[in-house]
CSV table of C-alpha atoms and ligand atoms in Angstrom, one decimal:
chain,number,residue,atom,x,y,z
A,1,MET,CA,21.7,-5.9,20.6
A,2,SER,CA,18.8,-7.1,23.7
A,3,GLN,CA,18.0,-5.7,26.1
A,4,ILE,CA,16.9,-8.2,29.9
A,5,SER,CA,16.0,-6.9,32.5
A,6,GLU,CA,14.0,-8.4,35.7
A,7,VAL,CA,10.1,-7.5,36.0
A,8,LYS,CA,7.5,-8.0,38.5
A,9,CYS,CA,4.1,-9.5,37.7
A,10,PRO,CA,2.2,-6.5,38.8
A,11,ALA,CA,-0.4,-9.3,38.6
A,12,CYS,CA,0.6,-11.8,41.0
A,13,GLY,CA,4.2,-10.8,41.7
A,14,GLU,CA,6.5,-13.6,39.8
A,15,TRP,CA,10.0,-11.8,39.2
A,16,SER,CA,10.7,-12.7,35.6
A,17,LYS,CA,13.0,-11.9,32.5
A,18,TRP,CA,11.3,-9.4,30.4
A,19,THR,CA,12.6,-8.5,26.4
A,20,ASN,CA,10.8,-5.3,26.3
A,21,LYS,CA,8.8,-6.7,23.2
A,22,VAL,CA,5.2,-4.9,23.3
A,23,ASP,CA,3.2,-7.5,24.3
A,24,GLU,CA,5.2,-8.9,27.3
A,25,LYS,CA,3.5,-12.0,29.3
A,26,CYS,CA,3.8,-13.5,32.5
A,27,PRO,CA,5.1,-16.7,32.1
A,28,GLU,CA,3.3,-17.9,35.4
A,29,CYS,CA,-0.1,-16.2,35.3
A,30,SER,CA,0.3,-14.9,31.4
A,31,ALA,CA,-0.8,-11.2,32.9
A,32,TYR,CA,0.8,-8.2,30.2
A,33,PHE,CA,3.3,-6.4,31.6
A,34,ASN,CA,2.7,-3.2,29.9
A,35,HIS,CA,-1.3,-3.6,29.7
A,36,GLY,CA,-1.6,0.2,28.6
A,37,ARG,CA,0.9,0.1,26.1
A,38,VAL,CA,-0.7,-3.2,24.8
A,39,VAL,CA,-4.3,-1.1,24.3
A,40,TYR,CA,-2.4,2.2,22.9
A,41,GLU,CA,-0.3,-0.2,20.0
A,42,GLU,CA,-3.8,-1.8,19.3
A,43,GLU,CA,-5.6,1.3,19.2
A,44,LYS,CA,-2.9,3.5,17.0
A,45,ARG,CA,-3.0,0.5,14.5
A,46,ILE,CA,-6.9,0.5,14.6
A,47,ASN,CA,-7.0,4.1,13.9
A,48,THR,CA,-4.5,3.7,11.1
A,49,GLU,CA,-6.5,1.6,9.2
A,50,ARG,CA,-10.2,3.7,10.0
A,51,ILE,CA,-8.3,6.5,8.7
A,52,LYS,CA,-7.3,4.0,5.2
A,53,LYS,CA,-10.5,3.5,5.1
A,54,ASP,CA,-12.5,6.6,5.4
A,55,SER,CA,-10.1,8.4,2.6
A,56,TYR,CA,-11.9,5.8,-0.3
A,57,LEU,CA,-15.4,4.9,-0.3
A,58,ILE,CA,-16.8,1.8,-0.2
A,59,THR,CA,-18.8,0.7,-3.3
A,60,ASN,CA,-20.8,-1.9,-2.3
A,61,ASP,CA,-22.8,-4.2,-5.0
A,62,THR,CA,-25.9,-3.2,-2.9
A,63,ASP,CA,-25.7,0.3,-4.1
A,64,ASP,CA,-27.6,2.3,-6.6
A,65,PRO,CA,-25.9,1.9,-9.9
A,66,VAL,CA,-25.9,6.0,-9.9
A,67,VAL,CA,-25.1,6.5,-5.9
A,68,HIS,CA,-21.6,2.9,-6.9
A,69,MET,CA,-20.8,5.7,-10.1
A,70,LEU,CA,-20.6,8.5,-7.8
A,71,LYS,CA,-18.8,6.7,-5.2
A,72,GLN,CA,-16.1,5.2,-7.8
A,73,PHE,CA,-15.7,9.0,-9.3
A,74,VAL,CA,-14.7,10.4,-5.9
A,75,ASN,CA,-12.9,7.3,-4.6
A,76,TRP,CA,-10.5,8.4,-8.2
A,77,LEU,CA,-11.0,11.9,-7.6
A,78,ARG,CA,-9.1,11.7,-4.6
A,79,TRP,CA,-6.6,9.8,-5.8
A,80,THR,CA,-5.6,11.9,-8.8
A,81,THR,CA,-5.7,14.9,-6.6
A,82,PHE,CA,-2.7,13.5,-4.2
A,83,TYR,CA,-0.7,12.0,-7.3
A,84,GLY,CA,-1.9,15.7,-8.6
A,85,ILE,CA,-0.4,17.4,-6.7
A,86,SER,CA,3.0,15.0,-6.6
A,87,ALA,CA,3.2,15.3,-9.7
A,88,ILE,CA,3.3,19.4,-9.0
A,89,TYR,CA,5.4,19.4,-7.0
A,90,PHE,CA,7.7,17.2,-8.9
A,91,VAL,CA,7.2,19.4,-11.8
A,92,ILE,CA,8.7,22.5,-9.7
A,93,ALA,CA,11.1,21.1,-8.5
A,94,ILE,CA,12.3,20.6,-12.1
A,95,MET,CA,11.9,23.9,-13.0
A,96,VAL,CA,13.5,25.4,-10.4
A,97,VAL,CA,16.2,22.9,-11.1
A,98,VAL,CA,16.2,24.3,-15.1
A,99,TYR,CA,15.7,27.9,-14.5
A,100,GLY,CA,19.0,28.0,-12.1
A,101,LEU,CA,20.7,26.2,-14.3
A,102,VAL,CA,19.8,29.0,-16.9
A,103,MET,CA,20.9,31.9,-14.7
A,104,LEU,CA,24.0,30.1,-15.0
B,1,LIG,ZN1,2.3,-13.3,36.6
């Protein structure tokens, strides 16, 4: 099901079909119909990538061996903390189920 509607280009005023895509451009002057939304989507994507990068320290070859080891240790710690918490929740869930069965 594709929604096709007519849209007026904000740049040149030509009417054309709009398929509601984020990066829809005017066929006449190739201006974005919804520039604000394009920028917003792009910013959201960049922010998501930044958060992903920030959660792990990047190790460089130029790093001091000690710094390099420390960075790797911190990365390992973060990784194990994340999966450790998930594992604890899983164990608690199993314990609740087992406890419930015993009580029956
Ligand atoms: Zn246009």
